[in-house]
Tab-separated table of C-alpha atoms in Angstrom:
chain	number	residue	atom	x	y	z
R	9	MET	CA	0.069	0.067	-0.025
R	10	ARG	CA	1.420	3.145	-0.914
R	11	MET	CA	1.160	6.179	1.320
R	12	HIS	CA	0.077	9.867	-0.340
R	13	MET	CA	1.005	12.509	1.844
R	14	LYS	CA	-0.260	16.088	1.463
R	15	GLU	CA	3.071	17.046	4.203
R	16	ALA	CA	6.262	15.526	4.452
R	17	PRO	CA	6.697	14.124	7.463
R	18	VAL	CA	8.401	15.813	10.356
R	19	VAL	CA	10.595	13.851	13.690
R	20	ARG	CA	10.682	15.754	16.505
R	21	THR	CA	12.494	13.708	20.098
R	22	GLY	CA	13.928	15.444	23.102
R	23	MET	CA	15.239	14.457	26.472
R	24	LEU	CA	15.837	15.843	29.851
R	25	ILE	CA	19.894	15.621	30.579
R	26	ARG	CA	20.862	16.580	34.023
R	27	ARG	CA	23.588	18.916	33.419
R	28	PRO	CA	23.765	22.772	32.782
R	29	VAL	CA	22.960	24.191	29.273
R	30	GLU	CA	26.106	25.512	28.812
R	31	GLU	CA	27.811	21.738	28.927
R	32	VAL	CA	25.259	20.372	26.699
R	33	PHE	CA	25.387	22.871	24.074
R	34	GLU	CA	29.222	22.448	24.403
R	35	ALA	CA	28.892	18.550	23.878
R	36	ILE	CA	27.063	19.043	20.477
R	37	ALA	CA	29.393	22.298	19.307
R	38	ASP	CA	32.752	20.801	19.815
R	39	PRO	CA	33.598	17.416	18.052
R	40	SER	CA	36.355	16.409	20.236
R	41	ILE	CA	33.345	15.341	22.620
R	42	THR	CA	30.604	14.573	19.963
R	43	THR	CA	33.046	12.183	18.713
R	44	LYS	CA	32.256	10.068	22.085
R	45	PHE	CA	28.819	9.582	21.619
R	46	TRP	CA	27.895	10.004	18.080
R	47	PHE	CA	30.058	10.337	14.961
R	48	THR	CA	33.819	9.397	15.108
R	49	LYS	CA	35.388	12.082	12.879
R	50	SER	CA	34.472	15.708	12.445
R	51	SER	CA	36.069	18.504	10.225
R	52	GLY	CA	35.660	21.086	12.923
R	53	ARG	CA	33.259	22.709	15.738
R	54	LEU	CA	30.106	23.691	14.851
R	55	GLU	CA	29.772	27.580	13.539
R	56	ALA	CA	27.574	29.475	11.835
R	57	GLY	CA	28.213	29.681	7.797
R	58	LYS	CA	30.711	26.708	8.363
R	59	ARG	CA	30.558	23.510	6.385
R	60	ILE	CA	31.369	20.652	8.409
R	61	ARG	CA	31.968	16.959	7.615
R	62	TRP	CA	30.750	14.203	9.887
R	63	GLU	CA	32.125	10.631	9.463
R	64	TRP	CA	31.052	7.065	10.792
R	65	GLU	CA	34.800	5.769	9.684
R	66	MET	CA	33.861	2.242	10.920
R	67	TYR	CA	30.871	2.367	8.301
R	68	GLY	CA	32.952	3.988	5.453
R	69	VAL	CA	30.478	6.964	5.529
R	70	GLY	CA	29.808	10.620	6.351
R	71	THR	CA	27.606	13.720	5.913
R	72	ASP	CA	28.097	17.015	5.251
R	73	VAL	CA	26.786	19.644	7.678
R	74	ASP	CA	26.379	23.591	6.807
R	75	VAL	CA	25.921	25.126	9.817
R	76	LEU	CA	23.094	27.898	9.362
R	77	GLU	CA	22.069	29.542	13.201
R	78	ILE	CA	24.064	29.150	15.906
R	79	GLU	CA	22.587	31.079	19.128
R	80	ALA	CA	25.450	29.897	22.161
R	81	ASN	CA	23.254	27.524	24.540
R	82	ARG	CA	20.110	28.032	22.998
R	83	ARG	CA	19.841	26.760	19.566
R	84	ILE	CA	21.439	24.963	16.784
R	85	LEU	CA	20.017	25.084	12.799
R	86	LEU	CA	22.119	22.586	10.491
R	87	ASN	CA	21.367	21.723	6.995
R	88	TRP	CA	22.978	18.140	6.322
R	89	SER	CA	22.768	15.199	3.853
R	90	PRO	CA	22.955	16.790	0.352
R	91	PRO	CA	22.015	16.149	-2.227
R	92	ASP	CA	18.530	15.540	-0.030
R	93	ILE	CA	18.912	17.874	2.060
R	94	GLN	CA	17.515	17.848	5.745
R	95	SER	CA	16.986	20.421	8.037
R	96	VAL	CA	18.085	19.603	11.660
R	97	GLU	CA	16.859	22.193	14.789
R	98	MET	CA	18.650	21.160	18.099
R	99	VAL	CA	16.926	23.660	20.920
R	100	PHE	CA	18.554	23.681	24.413
R	101	THR	CA	16.436	24.838	27.214
R	102	PRO	CA	17.402	24.834	30.635
R	103	PHE	CA	15.130	23.544	33.680
R	104	SER	CA	17.291	24.859	36.074
R	105	ASP	CA	20.979	25.219	36.824
R	106	SER	CA	21.752	22.154	36.160
R	107	GLU	CA	18.834	20.666	33.990
R	108	THR	CA	18.487	20.897	30.442
R	109	TYR	CA	16.100	19.880	27.819
R	110	LEU	CA	17.425	19.033	24.532
R	111	SER	CA	14.718	18.766	21.958
R	112	VAL	CA	15.588	17.830	18.130
R	113	THR	CA	13.501	18.341	15.212
R	114	ASN	CA	14.471	17.216	11.673
R	115	SER	CA	12.520	17.943	8.445
R	116	GLY	CA	12.433	17.536	4.703
R	117	PHE	CA	12.165	14.214	4.069
R	118	LYS	CA	12.137	13.760	0.297
R	119	GLY	CA	10.518	11.141	-1.520
R	120	ASP	CA	7.347	8.955	-2.397
R	121	GLY	CA	5.093	8.434	0.954
R	122	ASP	CA	6.514	5.164	2.007
R	123	GLN	CA	10.236	6.157	1.759
R	124	ALA	CA	9.656	9.481	3.653
R	125	VAL	CA	7.914	7.946	6.518
R	126	GLN	CA	10.528	5.272	6.423
R	127	ASP	CA	13.340	7.744	6.443
R	128	ALA	CA	11.716	10.102	9.122
R	129	LEU	CA	11.042	6.839	11.681
R	130	ASP	CA	14.641	6.235	11.004
R	131	ALA	CA	15.754	9.530	11.941
R	132	MET	CA	13.417	9.336	15.326
R	133	GLY	CA	15.365	6.507	16.183
R	134	GLY	CA	18.980	7.702	15.559
R	135	PHE	CA	17.962	10.999	17.266
R	136	THR	CA	16.521	8.912	20.087
R	137	MET	CA	19.850	7.118	20.272
R	138	VAL	CA	22.197	10.241	19.772
R	139	LEU	CA	20.177	11.663	23.001
R	140	CYS	CA	20.427	8.584	25.166
R	141	ALA	CA	24.271	8.343	24.797
R	142	LEU	CA	24.748	12.363	25.287
R	143	LYS	CA	22.791	11.719	28.499
R	144	ALA	CA	24.807	8.509	29.355
R	145	LEU	CA	28.135	10.194	28.343
R	146	LEU	CA	27.008	13.780	30.838
R	147	GLU	CA	25.193	12.091	33.370
R	148	HIS	CA	27.584	9.086	34.343
R	149	GLY	CA	30.774	9.593	31.980
R	150	ILE	CA	30.184	6.310	30.015
R	151	VAL	CA	31.722	6.771	26.523
R	152	ARG	CA	29.575	4.626	23.930
R	153	THR	CA	29.153	6.109	19.990
R	154	ILE	CA	25.938	5.233	19.030
R	155	ALA	CA	27.852	3.959	15.772
R	156	GLU	CA	29.037	0.957	18.447
R	157	SER	CA	25.650	0.014	18.706
R	158	ARG	CA	24.231	-3.085	16.348
R	159	LEU	CA	20.840	-1.114	16.585
R	160	CYS	CA	22.541	1.444	14.639
R	161	GLY	CA	22.524	-0.113	11.451
R	162	HIS	CA	20.457	2.786	9.197
R	163	ILE	CA	23.039	4.613	9.937
R	164	ALA	CA	25.167	3.434	6.936
R	165	ASP	CA	22.790	4.903	4.954
R	166	PHE	CA	24.302	8.049	5.194
R	167	GLN	CA	26.301	8.935	1.912
């Protein structure tokens, strides 16, 4: 059964991380931290106007990331995965001096309804695992990239 959609799906996920907003923001912006829980290699720090390359070396894949906007400790807006560009927005909301809610919105899924929905479901699972790995690192000091997980086979879909 083929799906016919009027609007492309949008992925929204988030997680409370019991660390100050500055620390959570830095973990996403600074690749020396991010490589401890997400991708294995980065061409640089997230800064507005820069194109960064992220790689998952064990799979031999990567993606280009265009950093559109950065509001320190508040928001990061990216485009990634050319040529089928998707938008990723991360919003950092402090709940207290030691708690941050990080929300991720991913949009711009292309293809017929079935493909767009499948890609959105894969993205939601991927971002949920990224947030879980970030939480484990910042709250408990557990270093384990999501790329090490057997549950992350869809990462190999990045080209």
